[in-house]
Short mmCIF file of C-alpha atoms in Angstrom, two decimals:
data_model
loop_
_atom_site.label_atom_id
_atom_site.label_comp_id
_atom_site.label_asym_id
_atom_site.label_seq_id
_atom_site.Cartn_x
_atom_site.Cartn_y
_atom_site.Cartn_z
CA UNK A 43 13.22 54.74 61.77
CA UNK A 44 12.46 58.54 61.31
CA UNK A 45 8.81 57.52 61.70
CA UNK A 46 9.26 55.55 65.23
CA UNK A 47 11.11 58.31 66.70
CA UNK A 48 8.38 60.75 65.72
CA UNK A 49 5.96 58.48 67.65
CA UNK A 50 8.29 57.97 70.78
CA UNK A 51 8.83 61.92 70.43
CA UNK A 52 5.55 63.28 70.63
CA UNK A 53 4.11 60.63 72.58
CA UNK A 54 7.00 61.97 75.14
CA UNK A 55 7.00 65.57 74.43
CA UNK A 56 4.58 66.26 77.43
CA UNK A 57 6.60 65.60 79.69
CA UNK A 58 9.47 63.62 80.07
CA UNK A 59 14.10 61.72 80.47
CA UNK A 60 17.32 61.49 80.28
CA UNK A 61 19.92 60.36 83.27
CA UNK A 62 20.98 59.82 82.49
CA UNK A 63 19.64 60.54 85.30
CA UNK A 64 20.58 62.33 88.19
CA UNK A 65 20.71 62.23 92.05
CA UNK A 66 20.74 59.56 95.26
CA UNK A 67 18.08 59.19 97.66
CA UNK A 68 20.44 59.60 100.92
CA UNK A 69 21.82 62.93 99.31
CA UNK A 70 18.56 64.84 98.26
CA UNK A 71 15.43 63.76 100.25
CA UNK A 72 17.26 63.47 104.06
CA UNK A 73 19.37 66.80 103.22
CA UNK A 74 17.45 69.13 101.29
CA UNK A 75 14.23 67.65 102.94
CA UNK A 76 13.10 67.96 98.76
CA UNK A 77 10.81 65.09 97.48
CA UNK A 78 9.39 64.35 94.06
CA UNK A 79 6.37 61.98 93.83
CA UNK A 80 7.30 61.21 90.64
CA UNK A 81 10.18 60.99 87.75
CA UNK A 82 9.88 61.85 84.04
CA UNK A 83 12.58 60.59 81.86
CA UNK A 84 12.79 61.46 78.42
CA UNK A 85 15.57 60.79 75.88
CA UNK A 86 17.64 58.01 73.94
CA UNK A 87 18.67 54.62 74.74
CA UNK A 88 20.56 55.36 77.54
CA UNK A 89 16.89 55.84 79.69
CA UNK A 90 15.07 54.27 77.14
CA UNK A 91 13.27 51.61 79.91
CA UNK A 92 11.71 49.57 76.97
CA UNK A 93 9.61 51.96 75.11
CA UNK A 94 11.08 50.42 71.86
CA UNK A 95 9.64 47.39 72.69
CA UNK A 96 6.78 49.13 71.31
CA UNK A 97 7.15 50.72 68.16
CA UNK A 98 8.34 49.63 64.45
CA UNK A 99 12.23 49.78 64.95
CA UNK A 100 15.10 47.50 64.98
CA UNK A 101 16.64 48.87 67.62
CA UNK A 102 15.28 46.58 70.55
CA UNK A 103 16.51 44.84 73.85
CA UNK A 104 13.92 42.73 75.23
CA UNK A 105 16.30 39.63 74.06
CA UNK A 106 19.77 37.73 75.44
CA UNK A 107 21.89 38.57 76.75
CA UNK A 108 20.74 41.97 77.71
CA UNK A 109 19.30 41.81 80.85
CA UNK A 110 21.97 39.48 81.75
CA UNK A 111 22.48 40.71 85.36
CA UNK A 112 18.34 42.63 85.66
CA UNK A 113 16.44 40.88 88.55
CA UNK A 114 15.29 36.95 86.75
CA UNK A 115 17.54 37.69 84.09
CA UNK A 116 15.10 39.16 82.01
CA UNK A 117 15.71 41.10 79.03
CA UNK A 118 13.01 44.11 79.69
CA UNK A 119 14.37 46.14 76.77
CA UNK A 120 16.91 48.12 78.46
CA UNK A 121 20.41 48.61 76.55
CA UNK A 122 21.80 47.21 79.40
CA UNK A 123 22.95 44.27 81.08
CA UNK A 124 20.41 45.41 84.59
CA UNK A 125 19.19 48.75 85.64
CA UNK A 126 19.68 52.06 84.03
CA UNK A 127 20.38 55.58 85.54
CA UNK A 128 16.75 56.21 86.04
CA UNK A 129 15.98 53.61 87.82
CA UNK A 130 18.54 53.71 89.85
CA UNK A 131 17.94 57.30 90.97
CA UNK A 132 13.65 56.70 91.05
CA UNK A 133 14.94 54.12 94.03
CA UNK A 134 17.49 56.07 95.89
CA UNK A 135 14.56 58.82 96.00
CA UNK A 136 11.97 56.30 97.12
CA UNK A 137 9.85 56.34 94.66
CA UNK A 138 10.32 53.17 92.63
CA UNK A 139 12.59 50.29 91.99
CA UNK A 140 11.75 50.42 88.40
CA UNK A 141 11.04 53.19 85.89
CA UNK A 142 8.51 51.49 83.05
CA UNK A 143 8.15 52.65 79.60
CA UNK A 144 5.45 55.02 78.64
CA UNK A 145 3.82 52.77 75.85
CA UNK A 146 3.86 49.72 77.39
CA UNK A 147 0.52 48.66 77.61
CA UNK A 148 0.21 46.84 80.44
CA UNK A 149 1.19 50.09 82.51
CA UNK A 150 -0.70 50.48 85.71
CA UNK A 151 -2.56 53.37 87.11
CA UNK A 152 0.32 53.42 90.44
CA UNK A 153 3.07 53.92 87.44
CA UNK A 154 1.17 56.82 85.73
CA UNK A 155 1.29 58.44 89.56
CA UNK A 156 5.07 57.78 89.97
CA UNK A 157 6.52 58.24 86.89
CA UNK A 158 7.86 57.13 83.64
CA UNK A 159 10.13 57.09 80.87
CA UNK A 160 9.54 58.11 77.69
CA UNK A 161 12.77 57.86 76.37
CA UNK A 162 13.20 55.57 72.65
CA UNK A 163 16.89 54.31 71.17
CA UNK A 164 17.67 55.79 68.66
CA UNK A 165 16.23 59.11 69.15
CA UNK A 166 18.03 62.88 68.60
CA UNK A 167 17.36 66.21 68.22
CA UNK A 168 17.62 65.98 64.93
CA UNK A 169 15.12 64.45 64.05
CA UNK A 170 12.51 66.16 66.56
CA UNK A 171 9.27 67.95 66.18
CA UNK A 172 7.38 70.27 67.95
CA UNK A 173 4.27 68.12 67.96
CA UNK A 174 3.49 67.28 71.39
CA UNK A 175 1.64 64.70 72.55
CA UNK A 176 -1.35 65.24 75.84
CA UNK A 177 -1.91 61.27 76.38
CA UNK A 178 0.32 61.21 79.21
CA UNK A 179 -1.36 63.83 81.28
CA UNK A 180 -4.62 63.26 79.90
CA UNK A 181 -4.23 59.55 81.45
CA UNK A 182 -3.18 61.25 85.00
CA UNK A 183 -5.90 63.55 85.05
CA UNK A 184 -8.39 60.78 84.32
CA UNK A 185 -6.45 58.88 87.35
CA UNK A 186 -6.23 61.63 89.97
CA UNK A 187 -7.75 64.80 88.52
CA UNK A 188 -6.67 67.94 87.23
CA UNK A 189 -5.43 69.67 90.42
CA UNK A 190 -3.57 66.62 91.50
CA UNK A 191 -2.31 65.94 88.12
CA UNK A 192 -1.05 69.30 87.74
CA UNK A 193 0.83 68.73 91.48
CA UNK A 194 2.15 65.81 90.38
CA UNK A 195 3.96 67.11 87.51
CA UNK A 196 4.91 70.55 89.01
CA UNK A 197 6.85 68.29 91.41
CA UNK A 198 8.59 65.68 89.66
CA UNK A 199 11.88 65.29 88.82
CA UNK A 200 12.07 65.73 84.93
CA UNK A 201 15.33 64.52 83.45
CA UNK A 202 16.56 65.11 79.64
CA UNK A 203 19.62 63.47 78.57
CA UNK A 204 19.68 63.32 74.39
CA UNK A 205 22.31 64.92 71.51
CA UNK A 206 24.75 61.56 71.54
CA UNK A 207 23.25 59.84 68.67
CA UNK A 208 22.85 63.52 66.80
CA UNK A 209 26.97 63.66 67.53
CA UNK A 210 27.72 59.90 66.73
CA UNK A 211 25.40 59.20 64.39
CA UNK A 212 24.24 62.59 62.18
CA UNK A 213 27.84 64.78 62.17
CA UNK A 214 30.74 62.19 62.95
CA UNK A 215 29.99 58.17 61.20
CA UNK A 216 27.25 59.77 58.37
CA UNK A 217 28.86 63.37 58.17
CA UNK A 218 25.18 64.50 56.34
CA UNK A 219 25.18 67.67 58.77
CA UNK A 220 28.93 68.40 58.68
CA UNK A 221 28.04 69.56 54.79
CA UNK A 222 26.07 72.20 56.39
CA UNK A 223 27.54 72.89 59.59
CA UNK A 224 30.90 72.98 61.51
CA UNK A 225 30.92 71.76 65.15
CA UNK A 226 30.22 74.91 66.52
CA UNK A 227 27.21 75.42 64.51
CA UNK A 228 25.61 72.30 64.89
CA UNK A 229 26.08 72.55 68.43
CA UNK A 230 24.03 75.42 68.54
CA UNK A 231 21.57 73.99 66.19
CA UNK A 232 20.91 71.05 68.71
CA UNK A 233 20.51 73.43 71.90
CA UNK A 234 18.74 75.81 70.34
CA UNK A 235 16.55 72.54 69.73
CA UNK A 236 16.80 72.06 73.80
CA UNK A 237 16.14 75.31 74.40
CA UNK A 238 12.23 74.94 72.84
CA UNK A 239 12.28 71.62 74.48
CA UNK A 240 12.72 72.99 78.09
CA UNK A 241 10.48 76.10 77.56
CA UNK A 242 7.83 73.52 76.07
CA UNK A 243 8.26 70.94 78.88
CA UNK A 244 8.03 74.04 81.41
CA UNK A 245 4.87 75.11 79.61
CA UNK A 246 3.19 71.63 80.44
CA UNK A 247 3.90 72.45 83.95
CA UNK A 248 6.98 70.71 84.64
CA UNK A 249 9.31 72.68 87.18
CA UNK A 250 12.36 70.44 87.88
CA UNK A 251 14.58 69.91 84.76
CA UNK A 252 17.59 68.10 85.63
CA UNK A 253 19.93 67.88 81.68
CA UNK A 254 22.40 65.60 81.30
CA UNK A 255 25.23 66.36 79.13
CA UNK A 256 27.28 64.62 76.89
CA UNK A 257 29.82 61.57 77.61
CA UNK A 258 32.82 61.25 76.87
CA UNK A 259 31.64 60.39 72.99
CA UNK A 260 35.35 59.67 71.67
CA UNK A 261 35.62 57.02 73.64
CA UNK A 262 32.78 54.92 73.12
CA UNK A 263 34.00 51.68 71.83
CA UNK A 264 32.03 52.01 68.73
CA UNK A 265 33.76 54.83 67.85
CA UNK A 266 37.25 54.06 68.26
CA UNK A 267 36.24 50.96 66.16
CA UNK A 268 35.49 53.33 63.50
CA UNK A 269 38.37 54.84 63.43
CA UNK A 270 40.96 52.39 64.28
CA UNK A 271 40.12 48.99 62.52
CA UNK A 272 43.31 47.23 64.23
CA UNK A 273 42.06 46.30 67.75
CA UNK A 274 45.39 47.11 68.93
CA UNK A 275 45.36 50.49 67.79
CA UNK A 276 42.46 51.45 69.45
CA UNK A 277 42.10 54.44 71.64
CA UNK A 278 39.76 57.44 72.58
CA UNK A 279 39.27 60.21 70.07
CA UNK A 280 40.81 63.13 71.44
CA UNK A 281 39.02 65.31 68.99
CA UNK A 282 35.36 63.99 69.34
CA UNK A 283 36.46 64.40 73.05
CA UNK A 284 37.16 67.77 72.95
CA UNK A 285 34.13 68.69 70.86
CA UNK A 286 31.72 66.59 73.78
CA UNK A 287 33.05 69.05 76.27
CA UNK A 288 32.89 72.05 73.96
CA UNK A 289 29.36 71.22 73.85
CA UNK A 290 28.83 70.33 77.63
CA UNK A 291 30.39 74.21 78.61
CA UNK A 292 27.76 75.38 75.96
CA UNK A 293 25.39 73.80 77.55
CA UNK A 294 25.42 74.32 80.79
CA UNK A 295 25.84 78.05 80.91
CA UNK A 296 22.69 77.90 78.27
CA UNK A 297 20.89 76.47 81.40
CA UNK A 298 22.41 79.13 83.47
CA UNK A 299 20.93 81.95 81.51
CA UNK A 300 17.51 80.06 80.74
CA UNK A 301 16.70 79.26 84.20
CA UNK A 302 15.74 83.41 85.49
CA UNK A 303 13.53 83.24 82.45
CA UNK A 304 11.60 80.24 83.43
CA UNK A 305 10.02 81.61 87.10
CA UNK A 306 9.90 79.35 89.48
CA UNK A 307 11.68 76.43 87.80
CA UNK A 308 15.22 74.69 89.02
CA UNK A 309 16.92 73.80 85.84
CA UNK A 310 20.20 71.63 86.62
CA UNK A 311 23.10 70.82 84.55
CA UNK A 312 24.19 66.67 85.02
CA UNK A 313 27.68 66.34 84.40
CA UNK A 314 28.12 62.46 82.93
CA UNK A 315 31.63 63.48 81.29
CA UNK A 316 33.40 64.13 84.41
CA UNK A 317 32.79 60.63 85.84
CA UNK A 318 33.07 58.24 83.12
CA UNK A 319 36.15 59.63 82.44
CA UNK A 320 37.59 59.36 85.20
CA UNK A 321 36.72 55.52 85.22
CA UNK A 322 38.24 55.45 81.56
CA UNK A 323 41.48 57.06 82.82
CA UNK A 324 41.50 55.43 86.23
CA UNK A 325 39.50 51.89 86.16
CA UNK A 326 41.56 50.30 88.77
CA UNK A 327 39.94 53.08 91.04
CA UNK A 328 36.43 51.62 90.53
CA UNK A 329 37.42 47.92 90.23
CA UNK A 330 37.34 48.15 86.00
CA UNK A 331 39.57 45.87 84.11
CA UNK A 332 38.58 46.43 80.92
CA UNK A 333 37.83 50.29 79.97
CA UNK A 334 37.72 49.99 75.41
CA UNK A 335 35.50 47.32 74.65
CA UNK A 336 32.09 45.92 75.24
CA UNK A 337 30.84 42.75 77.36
CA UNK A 338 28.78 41.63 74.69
CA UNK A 339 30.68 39.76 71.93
CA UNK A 340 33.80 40.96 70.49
CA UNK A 341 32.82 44.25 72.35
CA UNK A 342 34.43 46.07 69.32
CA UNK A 343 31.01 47.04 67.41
CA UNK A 344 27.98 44.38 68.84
CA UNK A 345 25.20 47.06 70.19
CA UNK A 346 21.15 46.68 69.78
CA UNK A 347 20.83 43.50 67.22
CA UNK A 348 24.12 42.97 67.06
CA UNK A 349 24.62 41.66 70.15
CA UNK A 350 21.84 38.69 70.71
CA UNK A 351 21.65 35.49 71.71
CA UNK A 352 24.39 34.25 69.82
CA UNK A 353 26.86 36.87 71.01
CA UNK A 354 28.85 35.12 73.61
CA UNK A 355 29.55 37.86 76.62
CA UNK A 356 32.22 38.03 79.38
CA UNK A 357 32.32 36.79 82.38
CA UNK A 358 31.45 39.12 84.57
CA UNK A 359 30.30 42.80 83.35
CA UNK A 360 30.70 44.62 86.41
CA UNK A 361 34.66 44.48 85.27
CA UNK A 362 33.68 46.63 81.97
CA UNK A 363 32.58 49.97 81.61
CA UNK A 364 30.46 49.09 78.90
CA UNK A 365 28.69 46.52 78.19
CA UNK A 366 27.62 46.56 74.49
CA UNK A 367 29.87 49.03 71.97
CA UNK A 368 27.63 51.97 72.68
CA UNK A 369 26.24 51.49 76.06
CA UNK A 370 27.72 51.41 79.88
CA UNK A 371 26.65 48.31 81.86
CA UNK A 372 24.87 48.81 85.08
CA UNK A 373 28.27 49.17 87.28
CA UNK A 374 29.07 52.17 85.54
CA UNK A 375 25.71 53.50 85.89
CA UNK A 376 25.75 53.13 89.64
CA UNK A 377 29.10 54.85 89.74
CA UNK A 378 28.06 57.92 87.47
CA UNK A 379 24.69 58.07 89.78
CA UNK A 380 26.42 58.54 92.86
CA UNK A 381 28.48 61.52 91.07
CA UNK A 382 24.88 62.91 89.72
CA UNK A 383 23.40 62.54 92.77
CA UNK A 384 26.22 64.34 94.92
CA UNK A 385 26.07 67.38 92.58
CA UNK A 386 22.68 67.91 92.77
CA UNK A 387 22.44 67.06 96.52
CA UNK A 388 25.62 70.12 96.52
CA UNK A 389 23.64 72.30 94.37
CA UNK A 390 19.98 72.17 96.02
CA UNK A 391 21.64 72.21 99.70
CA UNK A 392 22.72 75.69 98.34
CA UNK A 393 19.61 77.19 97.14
#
């Protein structure tokens, strides 16, 4: 696993997810009169558009039932039961319906142009390195040339949205890190990670970094599993809660003070906390019914190959905010990419 995130890593070092994320059509291009003619996604399963598809690892979703509700049903390798975040904003912004994966091989010459994703499940900061890969912009300059490439990328939208799985996965349900770090100090271990990976993604010529911050991690239906065995018992972990938005007001003054030192660049903070809470705490609001569980099987701990063909799924997903135990389904990623896109519409109608 280490070694398939070091090839999704480097191969997406250059340039870049992560909606998930970030910012409708109808609010930024009319308003601001900004356009980008591309988007670069990089990140973990959340954007992850299929690039897993790709690479040695069991965690996969090009089979049933994702892709339940994606146009023919398909199963493209999305965590999802349709579209994600980024594909959601590349078509309010007009420049795609769909954001493909960087290493699928069948990618055409007009995706290069508009953008990709090179986002892979599974991935973290931890488990990073400062390799970077040039096959992405090496491909676009052999497309369009150097000057054009270099346009291209100055004015995309880049989004970054990673540091869940580092939370879930590395500190919380295998405590490995906790043994060398309290909450505070891993916290700044991973953004001091962020840090290099802005001023590296910067360095490649990218000049709109839109990072997402952290959900709501305590209540991801995985985790209350974890620690509440008895269905009934389950609830959100205040605690794991509390240390997501300790890390989010970290965050987003870090991008605050990085941005002056970084000429030229707009670097933008993507709340995703904010909003999926609010449809945990208020589902009625948004037409939710079920707020604790996933769509896919027993909803309770099904995610990646757990949930498959045989996983029988609920009736209609749009109900649930998530659809698998780890993953929102594609009503609650409409919902949280209205939010996205109304702060940064607010924030760039200001500049």
């Amino acid at each position: 696993m280490a070694q398939a995130n070091y090839l999704i890593v480097a191969l997406s070092l250059h340039i870049i997810w992560l909606l998930f994320l970030s910012k409708p059509s109808s609010a930024l291009a009319p308003e601001t009169s900004r356009s980008f003619p591309a988007i670069l996604i990089f990140g973990d399963s959340t954007v992850d558009t299929g690039n897993n598809n790709f690479i040695p690892t069991i965690f996969k979703a090009n089979y049933s039932p994702y892709g339940k509700d994606f146009p023919n049903h398909v199963a493209t390798g999305r965590f999802s039961d349709g579209k994600l975040i980024p594909d959601m904003v590349a078509s309010k912004l007009g420049i795609k319906e769909l954001v493909p994966p960087f290493l699928d091989p069948k990618l055409s010459d007009d995706d290069v142009k508009t953008g990709v994703s090179f986002a892979s499940a599974g991935t973290g900061f931890d488990d990073m390195t400062a390799a970077i890969s040039k096959n992405y912009i090496q491909r676009l300059q052999r497309i369009v040339g150097v000057d054009e490439s270099k346009r291209i990328i100055g004015s995309a939208l880049t989004v970054v949205s990673v540091g869940t799985n580092d939370l879930t996965i590395n500190f919380y349900d295998i405590p490995t890190r906790q043994l060398q770090y309290n909450i505070s100090g891993y916290q700044d271990l991973l953004q001091n990670r962020l840090q290099s990976l802005i001023k590296e993604i910067y360095q490649l010529g990218c000049r709109t970094i839109v990072v997402a911050g952290l959900p709501p991690i305590g209540c991801l239906p995985i985790q209350e599993t974890i620690s509440f065995p008895i269905p009934l018992n389950r609830k959100c972990l205040e605690d794991q809660n509390t240390d997501a938005n300790a890390h989010n007001q970290k965050l987003s003054k870090l991008l605050e003070n990085l941005q002056p030192q970084l000429p030229g660049s707009t670097i933008l903070y993507a709340d995703v906390y904010t909003p999926l809470m609010d449809m945990i705490n208020n589902p009625q609001k948004y037409g939710f019914e079920q707020t604790n569980r996933g769509c896919c099987g027993t909803g309770l701990a099904e995610a990646g190959p757990l949930c498959n063909a045989t996983s029988p799924t609920c009736e209609d997903p749009s109900k649930f905010i998530f659809w698998d135990s780890i993953h929102p389904t594609e009503a609650t990623d409409k919902f949280i990419t209205e939010s996205l896109l109304k702060q940064f519409s607010d924030h760039l109608n200001r500049k």
